[in-house]
mmCIF file of C-alpha atoms in Angstrom:
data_model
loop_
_atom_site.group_PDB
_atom_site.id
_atom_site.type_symbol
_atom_site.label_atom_id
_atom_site.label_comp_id
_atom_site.label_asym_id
_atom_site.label_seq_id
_atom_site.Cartn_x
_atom_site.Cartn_y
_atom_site.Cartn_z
ATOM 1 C CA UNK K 1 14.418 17.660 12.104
ATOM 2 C CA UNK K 2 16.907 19.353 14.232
ATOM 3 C CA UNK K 3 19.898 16.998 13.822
ATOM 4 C CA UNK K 4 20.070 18.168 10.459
ATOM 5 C CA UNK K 5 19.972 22.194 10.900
ATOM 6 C CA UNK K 6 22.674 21.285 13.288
ATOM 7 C CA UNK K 7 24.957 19.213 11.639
ATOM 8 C CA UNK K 8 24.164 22.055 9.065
ATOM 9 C CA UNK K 9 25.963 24.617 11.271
ATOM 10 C CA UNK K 10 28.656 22.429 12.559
ATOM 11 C CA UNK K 11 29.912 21.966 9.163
ATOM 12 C CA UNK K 12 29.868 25.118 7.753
ATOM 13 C CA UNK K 13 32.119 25.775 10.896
ATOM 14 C CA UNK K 14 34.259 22.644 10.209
ATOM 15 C CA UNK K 15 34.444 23.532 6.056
ATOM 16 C CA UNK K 16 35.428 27.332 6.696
ATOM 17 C CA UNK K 17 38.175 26.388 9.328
ATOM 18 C CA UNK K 18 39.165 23.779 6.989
ATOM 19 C CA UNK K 19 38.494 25.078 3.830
ATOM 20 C CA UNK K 20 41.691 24.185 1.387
ATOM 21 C CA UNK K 21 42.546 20.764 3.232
ATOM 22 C CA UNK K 22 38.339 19.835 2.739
ATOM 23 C CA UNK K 23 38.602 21.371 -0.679
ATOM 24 C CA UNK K 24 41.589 19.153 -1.682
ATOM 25 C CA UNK K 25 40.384 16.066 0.016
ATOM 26 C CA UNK K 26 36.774 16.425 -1.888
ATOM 27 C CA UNK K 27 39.246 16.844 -5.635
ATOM 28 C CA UNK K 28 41.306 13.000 -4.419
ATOM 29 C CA UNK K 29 37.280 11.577 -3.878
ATOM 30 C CA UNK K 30 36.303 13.176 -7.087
ATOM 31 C CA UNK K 31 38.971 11.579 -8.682
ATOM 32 C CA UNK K 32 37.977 7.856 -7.825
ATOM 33 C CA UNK K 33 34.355 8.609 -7.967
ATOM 34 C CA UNK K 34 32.223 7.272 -11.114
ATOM 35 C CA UNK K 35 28.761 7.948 -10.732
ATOM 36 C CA UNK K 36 26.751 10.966 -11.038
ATOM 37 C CA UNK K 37 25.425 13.475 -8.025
ATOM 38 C CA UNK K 38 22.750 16.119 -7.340
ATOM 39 C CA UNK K 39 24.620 18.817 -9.507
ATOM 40 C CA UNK K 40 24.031 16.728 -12.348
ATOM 41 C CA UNK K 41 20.511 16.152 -11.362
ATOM 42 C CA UNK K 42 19.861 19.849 -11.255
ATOM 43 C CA UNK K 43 21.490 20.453 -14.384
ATOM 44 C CA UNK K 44 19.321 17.784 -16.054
ATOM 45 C CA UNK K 45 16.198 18.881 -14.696
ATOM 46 C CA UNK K 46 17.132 22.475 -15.945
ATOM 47 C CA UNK K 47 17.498 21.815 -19.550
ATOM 48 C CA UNK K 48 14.701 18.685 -19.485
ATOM 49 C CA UNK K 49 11.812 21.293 -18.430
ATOM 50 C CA UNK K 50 9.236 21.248 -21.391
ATOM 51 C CA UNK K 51 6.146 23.226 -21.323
ATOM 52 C CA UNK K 52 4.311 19.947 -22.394
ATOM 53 C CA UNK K 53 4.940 18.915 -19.292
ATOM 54 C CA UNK K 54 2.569 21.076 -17.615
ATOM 55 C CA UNK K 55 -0.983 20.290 -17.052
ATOM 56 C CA UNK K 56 -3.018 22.762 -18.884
ATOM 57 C CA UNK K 57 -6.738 24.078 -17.349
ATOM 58 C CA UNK K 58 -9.674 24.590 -20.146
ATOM 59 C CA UNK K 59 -9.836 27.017 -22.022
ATOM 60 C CA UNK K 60 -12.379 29.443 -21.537
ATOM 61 C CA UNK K 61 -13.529 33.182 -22.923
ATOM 62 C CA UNK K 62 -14.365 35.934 -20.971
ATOM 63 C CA UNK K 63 -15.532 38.846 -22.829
ATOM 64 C CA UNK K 64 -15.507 42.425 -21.299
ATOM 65 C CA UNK K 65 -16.037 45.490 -22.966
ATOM 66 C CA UNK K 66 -13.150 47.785 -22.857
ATOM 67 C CA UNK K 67 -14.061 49.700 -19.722
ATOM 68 C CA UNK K 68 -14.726 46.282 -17.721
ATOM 69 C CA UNK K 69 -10.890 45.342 -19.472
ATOM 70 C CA UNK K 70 -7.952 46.535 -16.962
ATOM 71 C CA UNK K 71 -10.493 47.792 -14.518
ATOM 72 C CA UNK K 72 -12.679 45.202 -13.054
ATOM 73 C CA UNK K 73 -12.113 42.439 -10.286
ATOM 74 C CA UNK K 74 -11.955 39.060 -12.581
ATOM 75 C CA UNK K 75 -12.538 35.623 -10.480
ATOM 76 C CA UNK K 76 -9.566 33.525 -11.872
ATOM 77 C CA UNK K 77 -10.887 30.335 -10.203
ATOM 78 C CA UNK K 78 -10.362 27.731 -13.156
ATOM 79 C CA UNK K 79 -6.203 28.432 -12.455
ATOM 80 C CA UNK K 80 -4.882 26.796 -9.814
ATOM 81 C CA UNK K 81 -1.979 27.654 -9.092
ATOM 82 C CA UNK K 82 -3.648 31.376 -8.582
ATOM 83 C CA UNK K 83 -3.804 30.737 -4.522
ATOM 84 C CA UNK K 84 -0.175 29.890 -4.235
ATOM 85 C CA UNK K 85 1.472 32.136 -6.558
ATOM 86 C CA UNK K 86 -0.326 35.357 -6.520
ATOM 87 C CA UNK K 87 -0.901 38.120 -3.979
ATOM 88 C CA UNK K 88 -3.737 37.613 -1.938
ATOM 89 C CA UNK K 89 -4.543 34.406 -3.261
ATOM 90 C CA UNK K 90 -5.025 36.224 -6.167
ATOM 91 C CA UNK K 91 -8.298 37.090 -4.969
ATOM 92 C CA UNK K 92 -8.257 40.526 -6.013
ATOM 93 C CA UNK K 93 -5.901 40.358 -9.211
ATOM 94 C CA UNK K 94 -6.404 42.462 -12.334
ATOM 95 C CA UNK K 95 -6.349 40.469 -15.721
ATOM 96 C CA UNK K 96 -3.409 42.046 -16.846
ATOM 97 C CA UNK K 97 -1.443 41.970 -13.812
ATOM 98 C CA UNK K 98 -1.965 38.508 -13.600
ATOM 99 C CA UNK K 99 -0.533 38.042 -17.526
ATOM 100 C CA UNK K 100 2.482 39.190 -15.593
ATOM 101 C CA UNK K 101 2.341 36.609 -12.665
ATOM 102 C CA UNK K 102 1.674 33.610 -15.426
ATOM 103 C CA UNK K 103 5.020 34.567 -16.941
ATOM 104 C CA UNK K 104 6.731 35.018 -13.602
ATOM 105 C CA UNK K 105 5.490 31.932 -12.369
ATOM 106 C CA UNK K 106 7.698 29.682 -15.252
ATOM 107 C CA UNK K 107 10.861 31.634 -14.891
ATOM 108 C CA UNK K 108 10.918 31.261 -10.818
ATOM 109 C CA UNK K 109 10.378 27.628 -11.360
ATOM 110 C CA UNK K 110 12.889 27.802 -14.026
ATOM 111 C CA UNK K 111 15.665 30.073 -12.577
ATOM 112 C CA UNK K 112 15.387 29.990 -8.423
ATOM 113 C CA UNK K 113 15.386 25.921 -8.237
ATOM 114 C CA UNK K 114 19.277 26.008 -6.792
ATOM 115 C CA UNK K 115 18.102 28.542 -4.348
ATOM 116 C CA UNK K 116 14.712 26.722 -3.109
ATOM 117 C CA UNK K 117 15.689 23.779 -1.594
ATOM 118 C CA UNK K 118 12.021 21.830 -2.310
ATOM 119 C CA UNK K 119 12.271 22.601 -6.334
ATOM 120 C CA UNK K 120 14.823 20.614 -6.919
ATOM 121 C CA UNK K 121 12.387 17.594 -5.846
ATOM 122 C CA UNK K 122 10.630 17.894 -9.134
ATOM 123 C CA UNK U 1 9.501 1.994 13.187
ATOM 124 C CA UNK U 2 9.417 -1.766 12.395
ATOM 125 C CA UNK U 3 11.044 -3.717 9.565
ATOM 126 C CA UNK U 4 11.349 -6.779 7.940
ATOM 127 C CA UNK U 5 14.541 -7.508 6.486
ATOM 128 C CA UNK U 6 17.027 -9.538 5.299
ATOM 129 C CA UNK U 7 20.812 -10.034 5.088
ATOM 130 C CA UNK U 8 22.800 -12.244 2.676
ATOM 131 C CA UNK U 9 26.204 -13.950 4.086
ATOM 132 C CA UNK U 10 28.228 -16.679 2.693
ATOM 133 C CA UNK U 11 28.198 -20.339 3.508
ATOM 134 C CA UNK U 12 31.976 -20.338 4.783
ATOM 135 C CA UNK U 13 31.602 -21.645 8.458
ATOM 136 C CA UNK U 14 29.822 -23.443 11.043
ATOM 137 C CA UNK U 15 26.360 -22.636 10.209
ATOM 138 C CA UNK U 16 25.760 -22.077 14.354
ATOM 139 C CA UNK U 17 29.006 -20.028 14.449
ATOM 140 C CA UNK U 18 27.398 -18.026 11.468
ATOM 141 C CA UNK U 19 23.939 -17.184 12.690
ATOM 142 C CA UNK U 20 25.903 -16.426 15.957
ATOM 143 C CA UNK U 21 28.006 -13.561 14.174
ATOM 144 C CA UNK U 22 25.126 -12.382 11.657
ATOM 145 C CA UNK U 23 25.307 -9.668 10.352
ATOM 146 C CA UNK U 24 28.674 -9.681 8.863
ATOM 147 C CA UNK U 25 30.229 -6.090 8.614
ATOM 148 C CA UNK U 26 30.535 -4.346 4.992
ATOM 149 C CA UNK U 27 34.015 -3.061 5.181
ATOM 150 C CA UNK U 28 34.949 0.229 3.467
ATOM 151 C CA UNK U 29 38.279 -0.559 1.340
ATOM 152 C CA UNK U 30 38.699 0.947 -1.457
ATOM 153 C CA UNK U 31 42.033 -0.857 -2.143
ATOM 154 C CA UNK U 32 40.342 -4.164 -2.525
ATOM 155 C CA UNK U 33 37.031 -2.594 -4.453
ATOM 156 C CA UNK U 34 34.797 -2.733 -1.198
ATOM 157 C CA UNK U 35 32.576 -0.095 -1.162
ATOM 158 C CA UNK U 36 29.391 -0.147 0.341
ATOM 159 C CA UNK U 37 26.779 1.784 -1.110
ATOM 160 C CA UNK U 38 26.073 4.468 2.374
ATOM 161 C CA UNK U 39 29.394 3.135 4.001
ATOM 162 C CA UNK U 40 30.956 1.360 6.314
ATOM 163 C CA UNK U 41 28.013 -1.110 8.148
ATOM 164 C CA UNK U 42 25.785 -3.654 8.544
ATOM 165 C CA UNK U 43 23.588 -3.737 5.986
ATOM 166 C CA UNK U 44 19.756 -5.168 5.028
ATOM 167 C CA UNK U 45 17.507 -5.472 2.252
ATOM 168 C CA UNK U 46 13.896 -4.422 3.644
ATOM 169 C CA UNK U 47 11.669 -6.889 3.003
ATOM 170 C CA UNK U 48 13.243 -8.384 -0.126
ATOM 171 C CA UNK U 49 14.170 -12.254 -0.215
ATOM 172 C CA UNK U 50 14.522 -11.958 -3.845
ATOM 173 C CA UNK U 51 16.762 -9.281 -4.359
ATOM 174 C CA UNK U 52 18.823 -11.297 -0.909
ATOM 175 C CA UNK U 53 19.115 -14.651 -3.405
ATOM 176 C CA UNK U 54 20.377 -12.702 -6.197
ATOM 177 C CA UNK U 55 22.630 -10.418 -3.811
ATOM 178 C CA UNK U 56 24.173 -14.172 -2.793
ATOM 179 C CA UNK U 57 24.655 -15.483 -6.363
ATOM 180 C CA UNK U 58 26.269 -12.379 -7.430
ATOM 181 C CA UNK U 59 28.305 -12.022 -4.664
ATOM 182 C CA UNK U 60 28.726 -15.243 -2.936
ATOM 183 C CA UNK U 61 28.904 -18.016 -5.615
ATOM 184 C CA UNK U 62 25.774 -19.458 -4.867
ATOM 185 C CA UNK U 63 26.936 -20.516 -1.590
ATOM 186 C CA UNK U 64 24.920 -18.420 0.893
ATOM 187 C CA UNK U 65 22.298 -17.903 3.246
ATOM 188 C CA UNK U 66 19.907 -15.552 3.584
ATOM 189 C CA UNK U 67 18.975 -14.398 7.283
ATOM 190 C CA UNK U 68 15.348 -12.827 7.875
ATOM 191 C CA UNK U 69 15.058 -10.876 10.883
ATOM 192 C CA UNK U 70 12.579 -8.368 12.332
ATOM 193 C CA UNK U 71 14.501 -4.506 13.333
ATOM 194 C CA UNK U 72 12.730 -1.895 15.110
ATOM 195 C CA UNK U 73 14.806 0.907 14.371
ATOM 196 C CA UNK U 74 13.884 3.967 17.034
ATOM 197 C CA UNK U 75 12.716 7.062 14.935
ATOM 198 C CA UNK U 76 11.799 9.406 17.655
ATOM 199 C CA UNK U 77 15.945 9.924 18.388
ATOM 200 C CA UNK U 78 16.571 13.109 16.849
ATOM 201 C CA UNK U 79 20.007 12.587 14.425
ATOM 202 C CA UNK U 80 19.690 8.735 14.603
ATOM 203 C CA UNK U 81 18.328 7.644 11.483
ATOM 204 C CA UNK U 82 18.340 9.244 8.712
ATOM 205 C CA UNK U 83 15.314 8.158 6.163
ATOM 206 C CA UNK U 84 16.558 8.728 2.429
ATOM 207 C CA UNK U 85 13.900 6.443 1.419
ATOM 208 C CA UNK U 86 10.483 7.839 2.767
ATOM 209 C CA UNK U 87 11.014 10.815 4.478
ATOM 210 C CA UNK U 88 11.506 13.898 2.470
ATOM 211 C CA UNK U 89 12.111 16.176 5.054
ATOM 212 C CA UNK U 90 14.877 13.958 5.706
ATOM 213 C CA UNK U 91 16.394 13.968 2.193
ATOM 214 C CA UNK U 92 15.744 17.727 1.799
ATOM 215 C CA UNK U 93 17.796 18.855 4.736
ATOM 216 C CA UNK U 94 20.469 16.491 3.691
ATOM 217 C CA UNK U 95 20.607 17.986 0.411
ATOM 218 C CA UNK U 96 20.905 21.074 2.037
ATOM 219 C CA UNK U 97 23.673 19.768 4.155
ATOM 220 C CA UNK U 98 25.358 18.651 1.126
ATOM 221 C CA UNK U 99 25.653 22.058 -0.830
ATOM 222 C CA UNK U 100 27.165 23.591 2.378
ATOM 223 C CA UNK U 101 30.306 22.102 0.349
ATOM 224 C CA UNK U 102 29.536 24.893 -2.026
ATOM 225 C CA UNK U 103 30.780 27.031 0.564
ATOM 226 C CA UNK U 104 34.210 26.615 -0.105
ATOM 227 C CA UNK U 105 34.250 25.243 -3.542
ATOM 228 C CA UNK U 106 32.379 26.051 -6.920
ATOM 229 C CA UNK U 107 31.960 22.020 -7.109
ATOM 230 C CA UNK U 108 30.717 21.316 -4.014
ATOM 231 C CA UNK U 109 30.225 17.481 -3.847
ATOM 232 C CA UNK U 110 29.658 17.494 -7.774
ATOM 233 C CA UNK U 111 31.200 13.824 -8.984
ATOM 234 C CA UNK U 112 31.588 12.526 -5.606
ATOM 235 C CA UNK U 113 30.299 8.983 -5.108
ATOM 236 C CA UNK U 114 27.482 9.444 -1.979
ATOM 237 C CA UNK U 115 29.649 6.195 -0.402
ATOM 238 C CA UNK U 116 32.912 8.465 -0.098
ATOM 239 C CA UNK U 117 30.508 11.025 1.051
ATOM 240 C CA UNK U 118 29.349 9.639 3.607
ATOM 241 C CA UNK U 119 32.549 8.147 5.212
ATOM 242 C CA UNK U 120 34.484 11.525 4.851
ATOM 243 C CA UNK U 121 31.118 13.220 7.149
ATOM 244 C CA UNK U 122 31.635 10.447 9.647
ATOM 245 C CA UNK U 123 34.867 10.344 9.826
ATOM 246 C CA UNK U 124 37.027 13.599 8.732
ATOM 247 C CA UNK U 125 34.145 15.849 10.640
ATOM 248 C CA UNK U 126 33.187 16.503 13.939
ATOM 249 C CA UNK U 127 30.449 13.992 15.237
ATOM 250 C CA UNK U 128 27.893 16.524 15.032
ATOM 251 C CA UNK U 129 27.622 17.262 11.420
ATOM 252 C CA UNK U 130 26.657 13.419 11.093
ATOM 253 C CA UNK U 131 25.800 12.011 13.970
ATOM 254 C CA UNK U 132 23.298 9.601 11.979
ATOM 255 C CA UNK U 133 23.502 5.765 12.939
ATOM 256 C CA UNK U 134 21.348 3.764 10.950
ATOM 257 C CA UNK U 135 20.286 4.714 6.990
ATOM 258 C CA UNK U 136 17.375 4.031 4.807
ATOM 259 C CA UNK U 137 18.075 4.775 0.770
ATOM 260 C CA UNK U 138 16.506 3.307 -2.375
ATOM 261 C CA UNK U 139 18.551 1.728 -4.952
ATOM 262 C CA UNK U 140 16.944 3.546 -8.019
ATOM 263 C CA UNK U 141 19.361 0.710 -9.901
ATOM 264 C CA UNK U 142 16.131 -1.109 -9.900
ATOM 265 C CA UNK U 143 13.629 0.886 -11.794
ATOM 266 C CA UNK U 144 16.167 0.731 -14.984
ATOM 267 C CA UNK U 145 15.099 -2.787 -15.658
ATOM 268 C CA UNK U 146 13.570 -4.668 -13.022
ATOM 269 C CA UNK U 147 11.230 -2.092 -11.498
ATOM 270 C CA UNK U 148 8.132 -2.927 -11.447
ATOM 271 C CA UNK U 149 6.778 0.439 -13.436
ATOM 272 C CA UNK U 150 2.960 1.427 -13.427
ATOM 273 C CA UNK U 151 1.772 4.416 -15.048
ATOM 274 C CA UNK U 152 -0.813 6.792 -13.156
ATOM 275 C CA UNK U 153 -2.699 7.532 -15.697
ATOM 276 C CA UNK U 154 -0.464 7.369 -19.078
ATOM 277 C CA UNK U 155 -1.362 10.490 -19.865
ATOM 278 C CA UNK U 156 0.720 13.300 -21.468
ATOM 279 C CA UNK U 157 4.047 12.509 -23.459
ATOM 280 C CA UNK U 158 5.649 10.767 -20.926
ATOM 281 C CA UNK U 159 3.665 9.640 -18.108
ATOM 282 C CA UNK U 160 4.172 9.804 -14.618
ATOM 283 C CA UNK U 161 4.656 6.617 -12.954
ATOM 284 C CA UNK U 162 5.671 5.005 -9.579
ATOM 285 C CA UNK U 163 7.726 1.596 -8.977
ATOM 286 C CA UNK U 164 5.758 -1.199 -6.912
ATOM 287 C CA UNK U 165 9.406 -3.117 -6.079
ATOM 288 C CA UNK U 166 11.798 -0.104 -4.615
ATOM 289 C CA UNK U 167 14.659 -1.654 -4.063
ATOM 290 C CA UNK U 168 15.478 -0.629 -0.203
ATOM 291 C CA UNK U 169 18.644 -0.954 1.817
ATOM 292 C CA UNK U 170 19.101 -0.554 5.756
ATOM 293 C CA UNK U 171 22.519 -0.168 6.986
ATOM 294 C CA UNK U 172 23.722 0.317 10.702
ATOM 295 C CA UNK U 173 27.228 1.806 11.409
ATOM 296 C CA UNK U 174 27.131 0.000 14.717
ATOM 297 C CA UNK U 175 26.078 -3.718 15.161
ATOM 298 C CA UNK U 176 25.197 -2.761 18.959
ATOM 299 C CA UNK U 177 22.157 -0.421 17.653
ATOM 300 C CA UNK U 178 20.300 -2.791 15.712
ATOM 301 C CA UNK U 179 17.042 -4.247 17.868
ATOM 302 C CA UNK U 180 15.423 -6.791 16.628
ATOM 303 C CA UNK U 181 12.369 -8.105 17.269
ATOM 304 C CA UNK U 182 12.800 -11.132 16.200
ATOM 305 C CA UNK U 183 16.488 -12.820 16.063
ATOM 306 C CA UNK U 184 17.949 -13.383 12.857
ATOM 307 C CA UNK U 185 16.811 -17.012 11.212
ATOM 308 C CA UNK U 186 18.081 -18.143 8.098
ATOM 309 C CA UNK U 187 14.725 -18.232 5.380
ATOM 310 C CA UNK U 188 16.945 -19.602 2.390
ATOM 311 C CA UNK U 189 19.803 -22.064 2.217
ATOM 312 C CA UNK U 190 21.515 -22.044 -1.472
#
């Protein structure tokens, strides 16, 4: 949608050559305002995230001897959020290096969700 | 982009003189308490005659009608209507046009009522930074008590669900923009 990317630009342009007169009219409408707005929403979702929340895949054991460990190719293909969130698809992702992307994974969804516009849709 | 909808008006008048003049304007006064929900308009319920009868008790003293009416409201305009209801592309980029208020203050639009909101980005801004006409929002007032709630699956500790009765509002800034199909009829007399 264009319109909005526009109106995007034309109001950063309108808010920085009007910044204290916007800034003071935006404190009167706080004033009167009663409700709640997206701020709150994003600190709600912040503190409401559980890891119960999050759908778990079966559990299953690989065994490897210790040479295979840290060395070989392992086919991850029972996690799916592998494709999205890893390098390649995680196609060609060591075990331990992918230890690393599990625990990644939480805190971006965790800490960026101010900066990605689509997480705060959660 | 067709609709069916309906707007609630009081009984005060020559009925002919009132389906003449429907819709009746939803002024924004915050003196007198009038503020409507996405500002200053004409506004609908989509497709809800009972939320319109209870909008008229409420509001009316149980002397109202309700007018039914089809809209076809032209989607294909680029910055005419703005979908907060079903199009999250839509409600994502006005998010983002939202937190551009960031820009010049830690609070951005934190505490601000989306009514006030709205009428400052019509009306203290250029035209182009809202240039929308007609808008289509929920009222998520509904799912607190009324909404009709159905799990997905009722799994987990607290399930995912969706709401079969959205309550859904249209509102037009102009009265000129709104086509209708069909011409407004009243469906219920109170």
């Amino acid at each position: 949608m264009e319109a909005l990317e526009k109106a995007k630009i034309a109001l950063r342009a309108h808010l920085l050559a009007n910044k204290d007169k916007v800034a003071a009219e935006f404190e009167q409408m706080r004033k009167i305002s009663k409700g709640k707005d997206i701020s709150n929403y994003l600190d709600a979702i912040s503190t409401a995230f559980s890891f119960d929340y999050l759908p778990t895949p079966p559990e299953i054991v690989y065994e490897y001897s210790f040479d295979e460990y840290g060395s070989e190719e392992i086919h991850y293909e029972n996690i799916g959020f592998k494709t999205c969130f890893l390098p390649n698809g995680g196609k060609h992702v060591q075990k331990k290096t992918l230890e690393v992307y599990q625990g990644l994974f939480f805190l971006i969804i965790l800490q960026d969700d101010r900066r990605k516009k689509s997480c705060i849709y959660v | 982009m067709e609709f069916t909808v309906q707007h609630t008006c009081s009984k005060d008048g020559e009925k002919e003189d009132i389906t003449s003049k429907v819709p009746f304007l939803s002024k924004y006064d915050p003196s007198k308490g009038q503020l409507p929900f996405l500002g200053e308009g004409y506004y609908f319920w989509e497709y809800n005659l009972e939320y319109a009868k209870i909008w008229g008790d409420l509001h009316y003293d149980r002397q109202y009608y309700v007018f039914e009416s089809d809209v076809e409201i032209d989607h294909n305009v680029d910055g005419f209507y703005l979908d907060l209801a079903g199009n999250r592309k839509h409600l994502v980029g006005f998010v983002d046009l939202l937190r551009e208020f960031e820009l010049i203050h830690p609070e951005g639009t934190k505490g601000v009522d989306l009514c006030y909101v709205i009428k400052y980005l019509r009306e203290a801004c250029p035209e182009e930074v809202f240039p929308f006409k007609v808008i289509r929002a929920v009222d998520y007032k509904n799912s607190e008590k009324l909404g009709i709630k159905i799990d997905f699956t009722g799994r987990g500790k607290d399930p995912s669900f969706t709401i079969l009765n959205p309550r859904i509002i249209i509102s037009y800034k102009n009265k000129g923009d709104i086509i209708y199909k069909k011409p407004p009829y009243i469906t219920f007399t109170s």
